[in-house]
Amino acid sequence: MGLNHLILNLEDIRFNYTGGPKVLTDLDLQLFKGDRIGLMGPNGSGKTTLFQIIMGLLKPSSGSIEIYNYPCKTEKDFIDVRKKIGLLFQDADDQLFSPTVLEDVAFGPLNLGKSRDEAMEISLNTLNFLGLSGFEDRITYKLSGGEKKLVSLATVLAMEPEVLLLDEPTSGLDEKTKATLKNVLSGLDLSYIIISHEIDFLAEITDHIYTMENGKILFDQEVHAHEHVHAHPHGAYVHEHK
Ligand SMILES: Nc1ncnc2c1ncn2[C@@H]1O[C@H](COP(=O)(O)OP(=O)(O)OP(=O)(O)O)[C@@H](O)[C@H]1O
Ligand SMILES: [Mg+2]
């Protein structure tokens, strides 16, 4: 694929929290238009940190970030990035801050300069698309965990992003809601990276599963969905089921 299709290009990214150990060590990651990537990895391996670096919420200590072929270093560089890339936070409470669901979902479109009427229309359509019609006037902080997660996704989708970064979108969702989410994601014509510990979920909606280990990303764990429904990150290697 040509350079024009390269959305994200991270090279040699290093990062540690102040006074803490290295979290990311010479990490490389590329995302091309149309890529649908799953990202797995142990607790604390740096997956959420990586998403925050892509959004410019954390600054790497070294390495380069290019987004749409544009080098991103300063806060100003990331302002445009945040209009194109939608981040679903791991914790919905970090995402939702307005009193009601409709206000929360409309916040993004209004912030992007849409008129009140346009923002309302986009928000209602997005809620409807996610099966959340009737939630408009619900008090955000009183929603259940799974409802918060879906409303968070609505706030992200309402901004009509070109790329989605979803940090554990299925956590707290029941099987039926997970199935709805799968349908929603497979119907979107977007590029995305989804962090999840659920390999079966990732196998159905991504083309590649990457693994985070020792501060780096291991590539090419191509998803092999087995006939007996579940899948493994073992690529083409022969393996046994115990
Ligand atoms: N704000 C912070 N200050 C200091 N250390 C942090 C901070 N946030 C995360 N860490 C540490 O950085 C490491 C990576 O955390 P991160 O949240 O990126 O992991 P993760 O792969 O998303 O894990 P999980 O699967 O549990 O969500 C962990 O050791 C964590 O304790
Ligand atoms: Mg995390």
JSON list of C-alpha atoms in Angstrom, two decimals, residues 10 36-37 52 70 72 74 76 82 107 121 128 132 138 146 162 196 202 204 224:
[
{"chain": "A", "resi": 10, "resn": "LEU", "atom": "CA", "xyz": [5.12, 5.04, 15.18]},
{"chain": "A", "resi": 36, "resn": "ARG", "atom": "CA", "xyz": [-8.61, -3.84, 11.49]},
{"chain": "A", "resi": 37, "resn": "ILE", "atom": "CA", "xyz": [-6.18, -4.80, 14.22]},
{"chain": "A", "resi": 52, "resn": "GLN", "atom": "CA", "xyz": [-2.72, 7.64, 25.04]},
{"chain": "A", "resi": 70, "resn": "TYR", "atom": "CA", "xyz": [2.39, 14.51, 9.44]},
{"chain": "A", "resi": 72, "resn": "CYS", "atom": "CA", "xyz": [3.19, 14.98, 15.59]},
{"chain": "A", "resi": 74, "resn": "THR", "atom": "CA", "xyz": [3.44, 19.32, 20.11]},
{"chain": "A", "resi": 76, "resn": "LYS", "atom": "CA", "xyz": [-1.05, 21.68, 18.62]},
{"chain": "A", "resi": 82, "resn": "ARG", "atom": "CA", "xyz": [-8.23, 14.06, 17.83]},
{"chain": "A", "resi": 107, "resn": "PHE", "atom": "CA", "xyz": [-20.70, 17.45, 23.00]},
{"chain": "A", "resi": 121, "resn": "GLU", "atom": "CA", "xyz": [-29.58, 14.77, 14.62]},
{"chain": "A", "resi": 128, "resn": "ASN", "atom": "CA", "xyz": [-30.38, 4.66, 17.59]},
{"chain": "A", "resi": 132, "resn": "LEU", "atom": "CA", "xyz": [-29.80, 3.21, 22.73]},
{"chain": "A", "resi": 138, "resn": "ARG", "atom": "CA", "xyz": [-30.95, 9.33, 31.24]},
{"chain": "A", "resi": 146, "resn": "GLY", "atom": "CA", "xyz": [-22.39, -1.84, 30.22]},
{"chain": "A", "resi": 162, "resn": "GLU", "atom": "CA", "xyz": [-11.88, 7.99, 10.42]},
{"chain": "A", "resi": 196, "resn": "SER", "atom": "CA", "xyz": [-9.20, -6.78, 24.23]},
{"chain": "A", "resi": 202, "resn": "LEU", "atom": "CA", "xyz": [-11.15, -10.11, 18.14]},
{"chain": "A", "resi": 204, "resn": "GLU", "atom": "CA", "xyz": [-14.47, -12.14, 14.41]},
{"chain": "A", "resi": 224, "resn": "HIS", "atom": "CA", "xyz": [-6.95, -18.37, 12.36]}
]
